[in-house]
mmCIF file of C-alpha atoms in Angstrom:
data_model
loop_
_atom_site.group_PDB
_atom_site.id
_atom_site.type_symbol
_atom_site.label_atom_id
_atom_site.label_comp_id
_atom_site.label_asym_id
_atom_site.label_seq_id
_atom_site.Cartn_x
_atom_site.Cartn_y
_atom_site.Cartn_z
ATOM 1 C CA UNK A 1 68.298 179.890 105.232
ATOM 2 C CA UNK A 2 65.371 177.791 106.086
ATOM 3 C CA UNK A 3 65.468 174.031 105.649
ATOM 4 C CA UNK A 4 62.436 171.938 104.986
ATOM 5 C CA UNK A 5 62.509 167.660 105.849
ATOM 6 C CA UNK A 6 64.326 167.756 102.629
ATOM 7 C CA UNK A 7 66.189 170.518 101.697
ATOM 8 C CA UNK A 8 69.917 170.614 101.772
ATOM 9 C CA UNK A 9 72.477 174.266 101.177
ATOM 10 C CA UNK A 10 76.280 173.548 98.890
ATOM 11 C CA UNK A 11 77.690 175.901 99.379
ATOM 12 C CA UNK A 12 79.289 177.230 95.582
ATOM 13 C CA UNK A 13 83.408 177.668 95.782
ATOM 14 C CA UNK A 14 85.314 180.979 95.034
ATOM 15 C CA UNK A 15 84.577 180.475 91.487
ATOM 16 C CA UNK A 16 80.733 180.144 92.009
ATOM 17 C CA UNK A 17 80.703 177.170 90.376
ATOM 18 C CA UNK A 18 79.676 173.445 92.729
ATOM 19 C CA UNK A 19 82.609 171.396 93.605
ATOM 20 C CA UNK A 20 83.155 167.979 91.585
ATOM 21 C CA UNK A 21 82.322 165.904 93.992
ATOM 22 C CA UNK A 22 78.516 167.602 94.667
ATOM 23 C CA UNK A 23 77.854 167.338 91.398
ATOM 24 C CA UNK A 24 78.215 163.569 91.640
ATOM 25 C CA UNK A 25 77.011 163.036 94.159
ATOM 26 C CA UNK A 26 74.131 164.716 92.393
ATOM 27 C CA UNK A 27 74.120 162.665 89.385
ATOM 28 C CA UNK A 28 74.567 159.738 91.104
ATOM 29 C CA UNK A 29 70.339 160.629 93.170
ATOM 30 C CA UNK A 30 69.182 161.344 90.653
ATOM 31 C CA UNK A 31 70.741 157.521 88.332
ATOM 32 C CA UNK A 32 68.962 155.798 91.756
ATOM 33 C CA UNK A 33 65.582 158.081 91.717
ATOM 34 C CA UNK A 34 65.617 156.732 87.312
ATOM 35 C CA UNK A 35 66.459 153.209 88.397
ATOM 36 C CA UNK A 36 63.518 152.646 91.554
ATOM 37 C CA UNK A 37 61.066 154.955 89.556
ATOM 38 C CA UNK A 38 61.756 151.710 85.898
ATOM 39 C CA UNK A 39 60.772 148.943 89.036
ATOM 40 C CA UNK A 40 57.884 150.452 90.395
ATOM 41 C CA UNK A 41 56.643 150.766 86.510
ATOM 42 C CA UNK A 42 57.442 147.594 85.773
ATOM 43 C CA UNK A 43 56.655 146.106 89.445
ATOM 44 C CA UNK A 44 53.036 147.939 88.389
ATOM 45 C CA UNK A 45 52.702 146.489 85.369
ATOM 46 C CA UNK A 46 53.703 142.907 85.723
ATOM 47 C CA UNK A 47 50.855 143.450 87.899
ATOM 48 C CA UNK A 48 47.969 144.999 86.573
ATOM 49 C CA UNK A 49 49.016 141.422 83.710
ATOM 50 C CA UNK A 50 47.909 138.894 86.604
ATOM 51 C CA UNK A 51 44.956 137.929 87.065
ATOM 52 C CA UNK A 52 42.392 138.526 89.752
ATOM 53 C CA UNK A 53 42.361 136.275 92.215
ATOM 54 C CA UNK A 54 39.461 134.463 92.016
ATOM 55 C CA UNK A 55 37.346 132.365 94.496
ATOM 56 C CA UNK A 56 35.696 128.430 92.526
ATOM 57 C CA UNK A 57 32.257 128.113 93.656
ATOM 58 C CA UNK A 58 30.043 124.894 93.225
ATOM 59 C CA UNK A 59 27.602 126.564 90.246
ATOM 60 C CA UNK A 60 24.283 125.900 92.210
ATOM 61 C CA UNK A 61 22.346 123.672 89.592
ATOM 62 C CA UNK A 62 17.927 123.871 89.203
ATOM 63 C CA UNK A 63 17.481 120.078 89.991
ATOM 64 C CA UNK A 64 15.940 118.698 93.213
ATOM 65 C CA UNK A 65 17.553 115.605 94.787
ATOM 66 C CA UNK A 66 15.690 112.421 93.918
ATOM 67 C CA UNK A 67 14.015 110.303 97.031
ATOM 68 C CA UNK A 68 13.770 107.534 94.330
ATOM 69 C CA UNK A 69 16.792 106.568 93.176
ATOM 70 C CA UNK A 70 18.821 107.129 96.018
ATOM 71 C CA UNK A 71 16.872 104.007 97.109
ATOM 72 C CA UNK A 72 16.924 102.322 93.482
ATOM 73 C CA UNK A 73 20.741 104.134 92.837
ATOM 74 C CA UNK A 74 22.144 106.675 91.370
ATOM 75 C CA UNK A 75 23.613 106.313 87.760
ATOM 76 C CA UNK A 76 25.960 109.038 86.307
ATOM 77 C CA UNK A 77 28.032 108.449 83.551
ATOM 78 C CA UNK A 78 31.342 109.747 83.055
ATOM 79 C CA UNK A 79 30.223 111.887 79.807
ATOM 80 C CA UNK A 80 28.114 113.450 82.277
ATOM 81 C CA UNK A 81 30.578 113.747 85.653
ATOM 82 C CA UNK A 82 32.557 115.751 83.423
ATOM 83 C CA UNK A 83 29.821 118.274 82.362
ATOM 84 C CA UNK A 84 29.223 118.512 86.384
ATOM 85 C CA UNK A 85 33.401 119.105 86.857
ATOM 86 C CA UNK A 86 32.561 122.127 84.464
ATOM 87 C CA UNK A 87 30.297 123.324 87.656
ATOM 88 C CA UNK A 88 32.868 122.644 90.618
ATOM 89 C CA UNK A 89 29.702 119.702 92.040
ATOM 90 C CA UNK A 90 31.862 116.633 91.121
ATOM 91 C CA UNK A 91 34.677 114.706 90.462
ATOM 92 C CA UNK A 92 34.702 110.848 88.625
ATOM 93 C CA UNK A 93 36.553 108.738 90.577
ATOM 94 C CA UNK A 94 38.040 105.143 90.692
ATOM 95 C CA UNK A 95 39.462 102.200 93.829
ATOM 96 C CA UNK A 96 39.704 98.963 93.917
ATOM 97 C CA UNK A 97 37.514 98.359 90.806
ATOM 98 C CA UNK A 98 35.062 100.599 91.010
ATOM 99 C CA UNK A 99 34.216 103.946 89.743
ATOM 100 C CA UNK A 100 31.702 107.026 90.744
ATOM 101 C CA UNK A 101 31.001 110.133 90.026
ATOM 102 C CA UNK A 102 31.453 111.880 93.567
ATOM 103 C CA UNK A 103 29.200 115.189 93.706
ATOM 104 C CA UNK A 104 30.234 117.531 95.983
ATOM 105 C CA UNK A 105 29.562 121.836 97.173
ATOM 106 C CA UNK A 106 32.160 123.636 98.189
ATOM 107 C CA UNK A 107 32.659 127.729 99.476
ATOM 108 C CA UNK A 108 35.654 130.084 99.160
ATOM 109 C CA UNK A 109 38.143 128.082 96.995
ATOM 110 C CA UNK A 110 40.502 129.974 96.322
ATOM 111 C CA UNK A 111 41.344 128.935 92.136
ATOM 112 C CA UNK A 112 45.025 127.761 90.281
ATOM 113 C CA UNK A 113 47.351 129.488 91.199
ATOM 114 C CA UNK A 114 46.235 130.181 93.953
ATOM 115 C CA UNK A 115 46.358 127.391 97.073
ATOM 116 C CA UNK A 116 43.492 126.430 100.137
ATOM 117 C CA UNK A 117 45.853 125.387 102.772
ATOM 118 C CA UNK A 118 43.043 124.443 104.789
ATOM 119 C CA UNK A 119 39.829 123.556 103.807
ATOM 120 C CA UNK A 120 36.066 121.684 106.154
ATOM 121 C CA UNK A 121 34.954 118.857 104.613
ATOM 122 C CA UNK A 122 31.423 117.428 105.875
ATOM 123 C CA UNK A 123 30.921 114.019 105.760
ATOM 124 C CA UNK A 124 27.208 113.274 105.876
ATOM 125 C CA UNK A 125 25.644 110.773 107.772
ATOM 126 C CA UNK A 126 23.404 107.283 106.370
ATOM 127 C CA UNK A 127 19.940 109.338 105.057
ATOM 128 C CA UNK A 128 18.075 104.881 104.571
ATOM 129 C CA UNK A 129 17.139 103.508 107.172
ATOM 130 C CA UNK A 130 17.174 99.787 107.690
ATOM 131 C CA UNK A 131 14.829 98.472 106.226
ATOM 132 C CA UNK A 132 16.819 100.896 103.413
ATOM 133 C CA UNK A 133 13.099 102.116 100.679
ATOM 134 C CA UNK A 134 13.148 105.814 101.692
ATOM 135 C CA UNK A 135 14.656 107.761 101.248
ATOM 136 C CA UNK A 136 12.187 111.081 102.065
ATOM 137 C CA UNK A 137 13.219 112.953 105.746
ATOM 138 C CA UNK A 138 17.027 113.334 103.508
ATOM 139 C CA UNK A 139 16.372 113.850 100.190
ATOM 140 C CA UNK A 140 12.748 115.447 99.363
ATOM 141 C CA UNK A 141 12.257 118.549 98.638
ATOM 142 C CA UNK A 142 15.961 120.507 97.990
ATOM 143 C CA UNK A 143 19.171 119.935 95.530
ATOM 144 C CA UNK A 144 22.658 121.207 94.842
ATOM 145 C CA UNK A 145 21.957 124.979 95.399
ATOM 146 C CA UNK A 146 20.151 124.712 99.081
ATOM 147 C CA UNK A 147 23.185 122.452 99.949
ATOM 148 C CA UNK A 148 25.539 125.560 98.010
ATOM 149 C CA UNK A 149 24.008 127.891 100.525
ATOM 150 C CA UNK A 150 24.964 125.668 103.431
ATOM 151 C CA UNK A 151 28.224 125.236 102.284
ATOM 152 C CA UNK A 152 28.046 129.755 102.130
ATOM 153 C CA UNK A 153 26.626 130.485 105.171
ATOM 154 C CA UNK A 154 29.504 127.748 106.457
ATOM 155 C CA UNK A 155 32.424 129.024 104.749
ATOM 156 C CA UNK A 156 30.807 132.399 106.178
ATOM 157 C CA UNK A 157 30.900 131.869 109.887
ATOM 158 C CA UNK A 158 34.553 129.980 109.644
ATOM 159 C CA UNK A 159 36.831 132.174 107.558
ATOM 160 C CA UNK A 160 37.594 129.387 105.558
ATOM 161 C CA UNK A 161 36.811 127.459 102.275
ATOM 162 C CA UNK A 162 33.950 125.186 103.383
ATOM 163 C CA UNK A 163 32.597 121.763 101.195
ATOM 164 C CA UNK A 164 30.345 119.219 101.348
ATOM 165 C CA UNK A 165 30.994 116.220 100.098
ATOM 166 C CA UNK A 166 28.660 113.868 99.119
ATOM 167 C CA UNK A 167 29.027 110.143 100.328
ATOM 168 C CA UNK A 168 27.398 107.148 97.456
ATOM 169 C CA UNK A 169 24.900 107.328 96.021
ATOM 170 C CA UNK A 170 23.379 109.891 98.300
ATOM 171 C CA UNK A 171 22.438 113.998 97.824
ATOM 172 C CA UNK A 172 23.741 113.722 94.076
ATOM 173 C CA UNK A 173 26.687 111.015 94.124
ATOM 174 C CA UNK A 174 26.206 107.374 91.785
ATOM 175 C CA UNK A 175 25.679 104.640 93.561
ATOM 176 C CA UNK A 176 23.583 102.468 95.828
ATOM 177 C CA UNK A 177 23.770 104.035 99.418
ATOM 178 C CA UNK A 178 22.235 101.160 100.712
ATOM 179 C CA UNK A 179 24.480 98.738 99.776
ATOM 180 C CA UNK A 180 27.550 100.567 99.448
ATOM 181 C CA UNK A 181 27.256 102.157 103.147
ATOM 182 C CA UNK A 182 30.412 101.773 105.045
ATOM 183 C CA UNK A 183 31.259 99.292 102.770
ATOM 184 C CA UNK A 184 35.194 99.171 102.035
ATOM 185 C CA UNK A 185 34.369 99.973 98.779
ATOM 186 C CA UNK A 186 32.681 102.976 99.976
ATOM 187 C CA UNK A 187 35.944 103.386 102.281
ATOM 188 C CA UNK A 188 37.936 104.111 99.181
ATOM 189 C CA UNK A 189 36.010 105.745 97.069
ATOM 190 C CA UNK A 190 35.749 108.789 99.629
ATOM 191 C CA UNK A 191 39.609 108.813 99.366
ATOM 192 C CA UNK A 192 40.187 108.870 95.743
ATOM 193 C CA UNK A 193 37.334 111.371 96.462
ATOM 194 C CA UNK A 194 39.611 113.045 98.440
ATOM 195 C CA UNK A 195 42.882 113.001 96.701
ATOM 196 C CA UNK A 196 41.141 114.419 93.593
ATOM 197 C CA UNK A 197 39.704 117.562 94.922
ATOM 198 C CA UNK A 198 43.023 118.107 96.632
ATOM 199 C CA UNK A 199 44.656 118.384 94.238
ATOM 200 C CA UNK A 200 42.278 119.710 91.897
ATOM 201 C CA UNK A 201 42.467 123.114 94.291
ATOM 202 C CA UNK A 202 45.577 122.828 95.710
ATOM 203 C CA UNK A 203 44.123 122.104 99.268
ATOM 204 C CA UNK A 204 47.031 121.084 101.725
ATOM 205 C CA UNK A 205 44.803 120.082 104.938
ATOM 206 C CA UNK A 206 42.098 118.706 105.799
ATOM 207 C CA UNK A 207 39.555 119.458 108.185
ATOM 208 C CA UNK A 208 37.460 116.542 108.008
ATOM 209 C CA UNK A 209 34.347 116.405 109.271
ATOM 210 C CA UNK A 210 31.031 113.991 109.214
ATOM 211 C CA UNK A 211 27.401 112.474 111.534
ATOM 212 C CA UNK A 212 27.094 108.779 112.453
ATOM 213 C CA UNK A 213 28.047 107.215 108.642
ATOM 214 C CA UNK A 214 29.725 110.153 107.874
ATOM 215 C CA UNK A 215 31.053 109.967 111.796
ATOM 216 C CA UNK A 216 32.425 106.085 110.439
ATOM 217 C CA UNK A 217 34.305 107.580 107.371
ATOM 218 C CA UNK A 218 36.055 110.596 109.125
ATOM 219 C CA UNK A 219 37.532 107.032 112.263
ATOM 220 C CA UNK A 220 38.822 105.465 108.579
ATOM 221 C CA UNK A 221 39.965 107.726 106.745
ATOM 222 C CA UNK A 222 42.027 109.198 109.961
ATOM 223 C CA UNK A 223 44.141 105.522 109.172
ATOM 224 C CA UNK A 224 44.454 105.728 105.603
ATOM 225 C CA UNK A 225 45.304 109.721 105.796
ATOM 226 C CA UNK A 226 48.302 112.547 107.036
ATOM 227 C CA UNK A 227 46.500 115.119 105.766
ATOM 228 C CA UNK A 228 43.986 115.430 108.294
ATOM 229 C CA UNK A 229 44.630 118.527 111.020
ATOM 230 C CA UNK A 230 40.576 117.762 112.134
ATOM 231 C CA UNK A 231 38.657 115.121 112.605
ATOM 232 C CA UNK A 232 35.284 115.868 114.385
ATOM 233 C CA UNK A 233 33.487 112.305 114.458
ATOM 234 C CA UNK A 234 30.050 112.620 115.589
ATOM 235 C CA UNK A 235 27.519 110.005 116.820
ATOM 236 C CA UNK A 236 29.731 107.753 115.017
ATOM 237 C CA UNK A 237 30.258 104.250 115.158
ATOM 238 C CA UNK A 238 33.660 103.955 115.128
ATOM 239 C CA UNK A 239 34.008 100.903 116.789
ATOM 240 C CA UNK A 240 31.228 99.303 115.227
ATOM 241 C CA UNK A 241 31.391 95.563 115.921
ATOM 242 C CA UNK A 242 31.632 96.899 119.847
ATOM 243 C CA UNK A 243 28.408 99.343 118.643
ATOM 244 C CA UNK A 244 27.230 95.650 116.650
ATOM 245 C CA UNK A 245 27.328 93.993 119.884
ATOM 246 C CA UNK A 246 26.530 95.921 121.792
ATOM 247 C CA UNK A 247 22.709 96.799 120.088
ATOM 248 C CA UNK A 248 22.619 92.534 119.348
ATOM 249 C CA UNK A 249 23.580 92.582 116.073
ATOM 250 C CA UNK A 250 25.775 91.239 115.355
ATOM 251 C CA UNK A 251 27.164 88.147 117.412
ATOM 252 C CA UNK A 252 30.109 88.034 118.940
ATOM 253 C CA UNK A 253 33.213 86.399 116.009
ATOM 254 C CA UNK A 254 31.246 86.680 113.662
ATOM 255 C CA UNK A 255 31.908 88.826 110.328
ATOM 256 C CA UNK A 256 32.175 92.069 109.828
ATOM 257 C CA UNK A 257 30.360 93.387 106.231
ATOM 258 C CA UNK A 258 30.876 96.548 107.003
ATOM 259 C CA UNK A 259 35.001 97.893 108.168
ATOM 260 C CA UNK A 260 35.633 99.326 111.057
ATOM 261 C CA UNK A 261 37.921 101.532 111.847
ATOM 262 C CA UNK A 262 38.539 100.167 116.068
ATOM 263 C CA UNK A 263 40.659 97.737 114.131
ATOM 264 C CA UNK A 264 42.581 100.067 112.605
ATOM 265 C CA UNK A 265 44.069 102.470 115.478
ATOM 266 C CA UNK A 266 47.570 100.579 115.193
ATOM 267 C CA UNK A 267 47.439 102.045 111.921
ATOM 268 C CA UNK A 268 47.278 106.017 112.282
ATOM 269 C CA UNK A 269 50.202 107.975 111.844
ATOM 270 C CA UNK A 270 50.644 109.605 114.834
ATOM 271 C CA UNK A 271 50.429 114.220 113.897
ATOM 272 C CA UNK A 272 50.911 116.618 117.137
ATOM 273 C CA UNK A 273 49.343 119.390 115.009
ATOM 274 C CA UNK A 274 46.310 117.549 115.073
ATOM 275 C CA UNK A 275 43.014 117.698 117.034
ATOM 276 C CA UNK A 276 40.283 114.472 116.640
ATOM 277 C CA UNK A 277 36.774 115.817 118.334
ATOM 278 C CA UNK A 278 34.482 112.650 119.758
ATOM 279 C CA UNK A 279 31.422 113.921 119.936
ATOM 280 C CA UNK A 280 28.420 111.817 120.976
ATOM 281 C CA UNK A 281 25.610 112.623 123.581
ATOM 282 C CA UNK A 282 25.274 110.492 126.585
ATOM 283 C CA UNK A 283 21.870 109.398 126.478
ATOM 284 C CA UNK A 284 22.565 107.712 122.606
ATOM 285 C CA UNK A 285 20.537 104.266 121.850
ATOM 286 C CA UNK A 286 21.535 104.261 118.042
ATOM 287 C CA UNK A 287 25.198 104.554 118.374
ATOM 288 C CA UNK A 288 26.185 103.524 122.578
ATOM 289 C CA UNK A 289 28.768 106.657 123.822
ATOM 290 C CA UNK A 290 30.270 103.612 125.540
ATOM 291 C CA UNK A 291 31.138 101.907 122.235
ATOM 292 C CA UNK A 292 32.103 105.827 121.552
ATOM 293 C CA UNK A 293 33.604 106.497 124.061
ATOM 294 C CA UNK A 294 35.981 102.831 123.252
ATOM 295 C CA UNK A 295 37.125 104.510 120.315
ATOM 296 C CA UNK A 296 39.117 108.067 122.783
ATOM 297 C CA UNK A 297 40.438 105.685 124.408
ATOM 298 C CA UNK A 298 41.243 103.390 121.849
ATOM 299 C CA UNK A 299 42.924 106.573 120.542
ATOM 300 C CA UNK A 300 44.204 107.841 123.631
ATOM 301 C CA UNK A 301 45.748 104.557 124.367
ATOM 302 C CA UNK A 302 48.100 105.229 121.425
ATOM 303 C CA UNK A 303 49.250 108.834 122.530
ATOM 304 C CA UNK A 304 47.095 110.433 119.343
ATOM 305 C CA UNK A 305 45.589 113.918 120.133
ATOM 306 C CA UNK A 306 42.404 113.099 121.282
ATOM 307 C CA UNK A 307 39.217 115.248 123.381
ATOM 308 C CA UNK A 308 35.637 112.908 124.281
ATOM 309 C CA UNK A 309 33.176 115.949 124.097
ATOM 310 C CA UNK A 310 30.633 114.158 126.003
ATOM 311 C CA UNK A 311 27.121 116.731 124.734
ATOM 312 C CA UNK A 312 23.400 116.001 126.184
ATOM 313 C CA UNK A 313 22.447 118.261 123.041
ATOM 314 C CA UNK A 314 20.553 115.670 121.019
ATOM 315 C CA UNK A 315 17.336 116.618 121.072
ATOM 316 C CA UNK A 316 15.520 113.593 118.492
ATOM 317 C CA UNK A 317 14.177 111.081 120.286
ATOM 318 C CA UNK A 318 16.998 107.877 119.455
ATOM 319 C CA UNK A 319 19.863 110.893 121.369
ATOM 320 C CA UNK A 320 21.653 110.548 117.944
ATOM 321 C CA UNK A 321 21.420 114.051 115.978
ATOM 322 C CA UNK A 322 24.076 116.089 116.033
ATOM 323 C CA UNK A 323 24.908 116.933 112.587
ATOM 324 C CA UNK A 324 25.166 121.492 113.703
ATOM 325 C CA UNK A 325 27.868 121.709 116.833
ATOM 326 C CA UNK A 326 30.036 118.717 115.082
ATOM 327 C CA UNK A 327 29.770 120.902 112.010
ATOM 328 C CA UNK A 328 30.294 124.116 114.801
ATOM 329 C CA UNK A 329 33.617 122.187 115.772
ATOM 330 C CA UNK A 330 35.272 121.427 112.880
ATOM 331 C CA UNK A 331 35.257 124.838 111.439
ATOM 332 C CA UNK A 332 36.090 126.057 114.458
ATOM 333 C CA UNK A 333 38.799 123.443 114.519
ATOM 334 C CA UNK A 334 39.919 124.863 111.125
ATOM 335 C CA UNK A 335 39.556 128.278 112.076
ATOM 336 C CA UNK A 336 42.624 127.864 114.201
ATOM 337 C CA UNK A 337 40.271 128.062 117.359
ATOM 338 C CA UNK A 338 41.970 126.655 120.749
ATOM 339 C CA UNK A 339 40.685 123.882 122.011
ATOM 340 C CA UNK A 340 39.679 124.716 124.977
ATOM 341 C CA UNK A 341 37.455 127.582 122.802
ATOM 342 C CA UNK A 342 36.186 124.932 121.187
ATOM 343 C CA UNK A 343 34.692 122.596 123.427
ATOM 344 C CA UNK A 344 33.221 125.887 125.711
ATOM 345 C CA UNK A 345 31.297 126.826 122.594
ATOM 346 C CA UNK A 346 29.479 123.119 122.106
ATOM 347 C CA UNK A 347 27.651 123.220 125.586
ATOM 348 C CA UNK A 348 27.420 126.844 125.284
ATOM 349 C CA UNK A 349 25.939 126.604 121.373
ATOM 350 C CA UNK A 350 21.629 127.847 121.528
ATOM 351 C CA UNK A 351 19.731 125.352 120.100
ATOM 352 C CA UNK A 352 19.638 124.762 116.847
ATOM 353 C CA UNK A 353 16.777 124.726 114.252
ATOM 354 C CA UNK A 354 16.179 120.700 112.762
ATOM 355 C CA UNK A 355 17.416 120.206 109.568
ATOM 356 C CA UNK A 356 16.982 118.151 106.402
ATOM 357 C CA UNK A 357 20.509 117.963 105.860
ATOM 358 C CA UNK A 358 22.893 115.594 107.710
#
């Protein structure tokens, strides 16, 4: 008899009938087959009943940012914030007796019941100069639509959820940027926003990055949070008093009106899995590189995992703007790239075009 892969021969007994034992074997095989078929039908039906995996993406909005409102202070009521929240672009937060509607622009986050193991999030630099009277450079001619497009590009590039978190009074968030920036209340509101967004989208860990004033906030969040897998500080005043004194803006011992992350180094929780990158241009004239290095040395002295990345790549007159480089480092870190690979990518990255966002 020719035997196929699943063929087998049953020898009949003298009466031409199968033995009783063989009949039982056949019946058992048929029973197992039926049970497995029923299970397959059940699982297929269950999968069909589940909602398709969806992603939370901020809905582009037509209006543009108002630079005059940035100077005077942006006001958003709680009900207005709730309406914006339906577009996945805002969250209402309260901290230290203050409330704010913090805007954010996100792409690639899994919606409930899904979860997000990590998300890359960016905090912008200051958008006003020392006088605080003009925000046209950073806040004119674009709005949420362009912000969502920026995050879509970053999310697609690195394969992780990407979020732009607007500091109070900037990029649509409520508040007066000039009087809030760098103050303890700004740090508390940002910390509350990170908590709220984390809960809303079930985010487990952050890759947190920021430039200039946003980088200073990253350093402050290191001392307040234990869920940062990546922290990228770009041209930040992380040793704030040292920066002020180096520039002759503050006398030694004079009280500060802003938080100084350098004084909070001892509060940073130990975490061997977290990577901290301090990125600066040694030619910097705004925030002296020596003060950025001072903060890095404070990290290392406390046994924290950190890298100082000197990059003579900033093309502005102050050698301050390294936004694109910090975005690259944060995205690659969130995606799990090796540290040497990240540093090499920073050194060889093509010169980026000028940009409005920071």
